[in-house]
Structures are given as structure tokens and as C-alpha cells.
């Protein structure tokens, strides 16, 4: 159980799913305890999240797992800096972007990474599969954002689509050799994210469990 009034985020430094939640917490100004965990080796973590994925958020006596569920929960619990607009068209666009990242890119990317780790596919095959799914998702999002001239994906304020996009772009560039010049809108957004303090603080290299070399 979390300390009075201070949520606990179970996280892993390089997890893009955890990074989404860190960004959202930072944007909303929520003071939280960072608790590093490796769900593959920590037997106690299963008591927090039986699926054994990160992140998980413990807020008082409530435990929420899955980054999408956590961020939607925070949107209700911590209404400061809303991530979803009251404008229906804008809201749906943000939800579409978030959904593409968390259901059409990241899980398939992870499947390939795990396949390489377990030896069911070689490293080149794994990388090609990851790049294929990232490319497919990024092209779809570029199409959704066609004509976008705002500072961020759906306006001049950070919204939910940005919270999901930034970690996926970062992982694509730093881990999977993605050439962002093929996605000019996303490349421009990447620059904006890199200058925002809430995104900077959430970067994998800035987490307490990141290796010193990061």
C-alpha cells in the first residue's frame, strides 16, 4: 500500500509503457514514489500485478495495472493538465493514436524482442519484425496527423497522443534503428518532446534504475 497521499509507480527504466505513465505523472505534477522492479525475476511483483508486466500504480488501497488504464485513471483522479479534450473529434484522435501505439505497435514489437531473447528467432529477424510493425504504425499515425501544424500532435498543449507517441519514438530511434526522416510529422514532434521538462524527466536514462552507461 502506498504512503498516505503518495502513489507508488512500479516501473522499469527502459519500459516504454512505464515511460508513458512517468510522463503523465510529471505533466500532472503528481508527487510519486518510483519503485524499480524486474517483473521477470521479482516473485513479489506478481502480488501487485498477476500479469507480471510493468507498469503498475498503487494509489492508496487501489492497484491499477496497464499503462492505458493507469493514464485514464489519472485523468479522472488528477484533473490538472487534462490529457483529453472536451472536443469529441480531438479526443477521439488522441485515443486513436494511443491505441495504435499500445495495441498495434508495442505488443508486436515486444513479441519480436522476446523471441530473440528466447532464441526462437535470430537477432536480424527480430529487428526486421520490430521495424516492420513500427513502420506500419508510424505510417498510420502520420496519415491521421496529415496537415498537422500545431506544436504537438493534436494542438499546442500536450495531450494523450503525445504521451504515448514520445516513448515509442524514443524506443524506435535508440533501440531499433528507426529512421525518423521517413515520418516528417513525427520527427518534428520528437523535437518538441525533447525540449519539454516532463518528457525529459521521464526518459529512460534519467531513471534511478538505469545503468550508469545510459
Tab-separated table of C-alpha atoms in Angstrom:
chain	number	residue	atom	x	y	z
A	1	UNK	CA	0.000	0.000	0.000
A	2	UNK	CA	1.265	3.469	-0.812
A	3	UNK	CA	2.177	6.043	1.771
A	4	UNK	CA	-0.587	8.494	2.574
A	5	UNK	CA	-1.331	10.578	-0.486
A	6	UNK	CA	1.722	9.455	-2.461
A	7	UNK	CA	1.213	6.926	-5.276
A	8	UNK	CA	3.826	4.254	-5.965
A	9	UNK	CA	4.812	3.562	-9.570
A	10	UNK	CA	6.290	0.133	-10.228
A	11	UNK	CA	8.478	0.742	-13.235
A	12	UNK	CA	11.470	-0.388	-15.250
A	13	UNK	CA	13.795	2.213	-16.693
A	14	UNK	CA	13.661	1.177	-20.380
A	15	UNK	CA	9.982	0.207	-20.490
A	16	UNK	CA	8.133	2.468	-22.922
A	17	UNK	CA	4.872	1.566	-21.180
A	18	UNK	CA	6.300	2.809	-17.886
A	19	UNK	CA	7.680	5.884	-19.611
A	20	UNK	CA	4.151	6.869	-20.740
A	21	UNK	CA	2.958	6.858	-17.161
A	22	UNK	CA	6.001	8.761	-15.923
A	23	UNK	CA	5.294	11.486	-18.486
A	24	UNK	CA	1.641	11.701	-17.441
A	25	UNK	CA	2.541	11.888	-13.743
A	26	UNK	CA	5.077	14.616	-14.469
A	27	UNK	CA	2.632	16.631	-16.564
A	28	UNK	CA	0.007	16.445	-13.849
A	29	UNK	CA	2.503	17.381	-11.158
A	30	UNK	CA	1.823	14.260	-9.106
A	31	UNK	CA	4.472	13.513	-6.498
A	32	UNK	CA	5.058	9.761	-6.661
A	33	UNK	CA	7.441	7.121	-5.399
A	34	UNK	CA	9.420	5.349	-8.098
A	35	UNK	CA	9.842	1.671	-7.311
A	36	UNK	CA	12.071	-0.176	-9.766
A	37	UNK	CA	11.207	-3.783	-10.477
A	38	UNK	CA	12.087	-6.570	-12.859
A	39	UNK	CA	8.820	-8.484	-13.297
A	40	UNK	CA	10.651	-11.454	-14.794
A	41	UNK	CA	12.756	-12.042	-11.688
A	42	UNK	CA	10.824	-10.453	-8.802
A	43	UNK	CA	8.450	-13.076	-7.331
A	44	UNK	CA	6.720	-10.486	-5.147
A	45	UNK	CA	5.669	-8.344	-8.098
A	46	UNK	CA	3.063	-10.930	-9.110
A	47	UNK	CA	1.142	-9.930	-5.961
A	48	UNK	CA	0.913	-6.391	-7.359
A	49	UNK	CA	0.180	-7.356	-10.966
A	50	UNK	CA	-0.663	-11.010	-11.687
A	51	UNK	CA	0.089	-10.468	-15.395
A	52	UNK	CA	3.656	-9.535	-14.335
A	53	UNK	CA	4.039	-6.596	-16.712
A	54	UNK	CA	5.108	-3.061	-15.855
A	55	UNK	CA	3.916	-0.524	-15.035
A	56	UNK	CA	1.579	-0.759	-12.067
A	57	UNK	CA	0.371	2.116	-9.933
A	58	UNK	CA	-0.560	1.754	-6.271
A	59	UNK	CA	-2.612	4.745	-5.132
A	60	UNK	CA	-3.829	4.298	-1.560
A	61	UNK	CA	-5.622	0.947	-1.484
A	62	UNK	CA	-6.159	0.892	-5.257
A	63	UNK	CA	-3.868	-1.008	-7.623
A	64	UNK	CA	-4.042	-0.201	-11.339
A	65	UNK	CA	-2.006	-2.048	-13.951
A	66	UNK	CA	-1.599	-1.435	-17.695
A	67	UNK	CA	-0.410	1.987	-18.836
A	68	UNK	CA	-3.615	2.886	-20.685
A	69	UNK	CA	-5.771	2.080	-17.654
A	70	UNK	CA	-3.386	3.954	-15.354
A	71	UNK	CA	-3.413	7.085	-17.504
A	72	UNK	CA	-7.209	7.055	-17.833
A	73	UNK	CA	-7.444	6.628	-14.058
A	74	UNK	CA	-5.098	9.555	-13.513
A	75	UNK	CA	-7.137	11.661	-15.905
A	76	UNK	CA	-10.088	11.294	-13.516
A	77	UNK	CA	-8.198	11.308	-10.219
A	78	UNK	CA	-5.806	14.143	-11.074
A	79	UNK	CA	-7.668	16.506	-13.414
A	80	UNK	CA	-4.896	19.104	-13.574
A	81	UNK	CA	-3.355	19.339	-17.053
A	82	UNK	CA	-6.080	17.309	-18.807
A	83	UNK	CA	-4.786	14.923	-21.457
A	84	UNK	CA	-8.118	14.523	-23.252
A	85	UNK	CA	-10.032	17.414	-24.778
A	86	UNK	CA	-13.729	18.071	-24.303
A	87	UNK	CA	-13.874	18.399	-28.087
A	88	UNK	CA	-15.054	14.980	-29.283
A	89	UNK	CA	-13.110	14.979	-32.551
A	90	UNK	CA	-9.872	15.904	-30.795
A	91	UNK	CA	-10.496	13.385	-28.015
A	92	UNK	CA	-11.091	10.543	-30.452
A	93	UNK	CA	-7.943	11.423	-32.406
A	94	UNK	CA	-5.876	11.214	-29.214
A	95	UNK	CA	-7.428	7.881	-28.283
A	96	UNK	CA	-6.722	6.514	-31.771
A	97	UNK	CA	-3.055	7.494	-31.562
A	98	UNK	CA	-2.717	5.967	-28.091
A	99	UNK	CA	-4.447	2.789	-29.224
A	100	UNK	CA	-2.232	2.349	-32.295
A	101	UNK	CA	0.877	2.648	-30.127
A	102	UNK	CA	-0.272	0.374	-27.302
A	103	UNK	CA	-2.051	-2.294	-29.363
A	104	UNK	CA	-0.662	-2.225	-32.923
A	105	UNK	CA	2.999	-1.396	-32.301
A	106	UNK	CA	4.355	-2.039	-28.815
A	107	UNK	CA	2.981	-5.567	-28.108
A	108	UNK	CA	4.098	-6.838	-31.523
A	109	UNK	CA	7.475	-5.173	-31.034
A	110	UNK	CA	7.803	-6.902	-27.653
A	111	UNK	CA	6.859	-10.264	-29.174
A	112	UNK	CA	9.809	-9.989	-31.554
A	113	UNK	CA	12.209	-8.826	-28.810
A	114	UNK	CA	11.165	-11.709	-26.564
A	115	UNK	CA	11.523	-14.122	-29.494
A	116	UNK	CA	15.137	-13.052	-29.913
A	117	UNK	CA	15.740	-13.316	-26.146
A	118	UNK	CA	14.306	-16.838	-26.032
A	119	UNK	CA	16.140	-17.925	-29.164
A	120	UNK	CA	13.022	-18.624	-31.249
A	121	UNK	CA	14.226	-16.119	-33.876
A	122	UNK	CA	17.627	-14.692	-34.654
A	123	UNK	CA	18.594	-11.085	-33.955
A	124	UNK	CA	18.245	-9.894	-37.559
A	125	UNK	CA	14.839	-11.492	-37.950
A	126	UNK	CA	13.693	-9.953	-34.672
A	127	UNK	CA	14.906	-6.470	-35.650
A	128	UNK	CA	13.241	-6.670	-39.060
A	129	UNK	CA	9.950	-7.664	-37.454
A	130	UNK	CA	10.156	-4.816	-34.947
A	131	UNK	CA	10.945	-2.319	-37.681
A	132	UNK	CA	8.058	-3.597	-39.779
A	133	UNK	CA	5.479	-3.050	-37.048
A	134	UNK	CA	6.874	0.329	-36.016
A	135	UNK	CA	6.861	1.466	-39.646
A	136	UNK	CA	3.294	0.270	-40.147
A	137	UNK	CA	2.102	2.089	-37.025
A	138	UNK	CA	4.058	5.281	-37.675
A	139	UNK	CA	2.739	5.490	-41.239
A	140	UNK	CA	-0.803	5.138	-39.931
A	141	UNK	CA	-0.270	7.897	-37.369
A	142	UNK	CA	1.334	10.163	-39.983
A	143	UNK	CA	-1.826	9.695	-42.046
A	144	UNK	CA	-4.038	10.561	-39.066
A	145	UNK	CA	-1.999	13.713	-38.449
A	146	UNK	CA	-1.836	14.811	-42.088
A	147	UNK	CA	-1.832	18.616	-42.218
A	148	UNK	CA	-0.840	18.932	-38.549
A	149	UNK	CA	0.869	22.274	-37.969
A	150	UNK	CA	0.451	22.554	-34.189
A	151	UNK	CA	3.312	22.317	-31.696
A	152	UNK	CA	2.180	18.900	-30.501
A	153	UNK	CA	0.235	16.095	-32.155
A	154	UNK	CA	-3.276	17.436	-31.642
A	155	UNK	CA	-2.783	21.016	-30.512
A	156	UNK	CA	-0.443	23.449	-28.828
A	157	UNK	CA	-0.751	21.653	-25.468
A	158	UNK	CA	0.494	18.136	-24.707
A	159	UNK	CA	-2.326	15.614	-24.815
A	160	UNK	CA	-2.693	11.848	-24.532
A	161	UNK	CA	-1.493	11.082	-28.049
A	162	UNK	CA	1.824	12.772	-27.261
A	163	UNK	CA	2.210	10.822	-24.024
A	164	UNK	CA	2.036	7.563	-25.993
A	165	UNK	CA	3.974	8.732	-29.034
A	166	UNK	CA	7.078	10.083	-27.328
A	167	UNK	CA	8.251	6.801	-25.699
A	168	UNK	CA	7.565	4.824	-28.860
A	169	UNK	CA	9.566	7.250	-30.980
A	170	UNK	CA	12.378	7.217	-28.426
A	171	UNK	CA	12.487	3.414	-28.394
A	172	UNK	CA	12.347	3.302	-32.175
A	173	UNK	CA	15.347	5.593	-32.533
A	174	UNK	CA	17.509	4.404	-29.637
A	175	UNK	CA	16.795	0.663	-29.704
A	176	UNK	CA	15.516	-0.290	-33.154
A	177	UNK	CA	17.379	1.864	-35.699
A	178	UNK	CA	14.271	3.661	-36.972
A	179	UNK	CA	14.952	6.430	-39.496
A	180	UNK	CA	12.594	9.221	-38.465
A	181	UNK	CA	13.171	11.141	-41.706
A	182	UNK	CA	10.534	8.848	-43.221
A	183	UNK	CA	7.957	10.326	-40.840
A	184	UNK	CA	8.295	14.128	-41.053
A	185	UNK	CA	5.393	14.973	-38.730
A	186	UNK	CA	6.567	12.578	-36.038
A	187	UNK	CA	10.160	13.785	-36.442
A	188	UNK	CA	9.011	17.349	-35.792
A	189	UNK	CA	7.038	16.230	-32.743
A	190	UNK	CA	10.084	14.353	-31.460
A	191	UNK	CA	11.976	17.649	-31.361
A	192	UNK	CA	9.185	19.298	-29.358
A	193	UNK	CA	9.098	16.411	-26.877
A	194	UNK	CA	12.869	16.576	-26.380
A	195	UNK	CA	12.542	20.168	-25.146
A	196	UNK	CA	9.710	19.577	-22.647
A	197	UNK	CA	10.755	19.076	-18.984
A	198	UNK	CA	8.061	16.449	-18.268
A	199	UNK	CA	9.320	14.327	-21.151
A	200	UNK	CA	12.979	14.889	-20.289
A	201	UNK	CA	12.489	13.749	-16.680
A	202	UNK	CA	10.726	10.579	-17.871
A	203	UNK	CA	13.494	9.483	-20.257
A	204	UNK	CA	14.888	6.000	-19.575
A	205	UNK	CA	18.402	7.324	-18.936
A	206	UNK	CA	17.101	9.589	-16.157
A	207	UNK	CA	15.538	6.814	-14.055
A	208	UNK	CA	17.168	5.613	-10.826
A	209	UNK	CA	17.470	2.036	-12.088
A	210	UNK	CA	19.122	2.974	-15.409
A	211	UNK	CA	22.642	1.598	-15.816
A	212	UNK	CA	25.398	4.216	-15.426
A	213	UNK	CA	26.323	3.903	-19.104
A	214	UNK	CA	22.952	5.228	-20.234
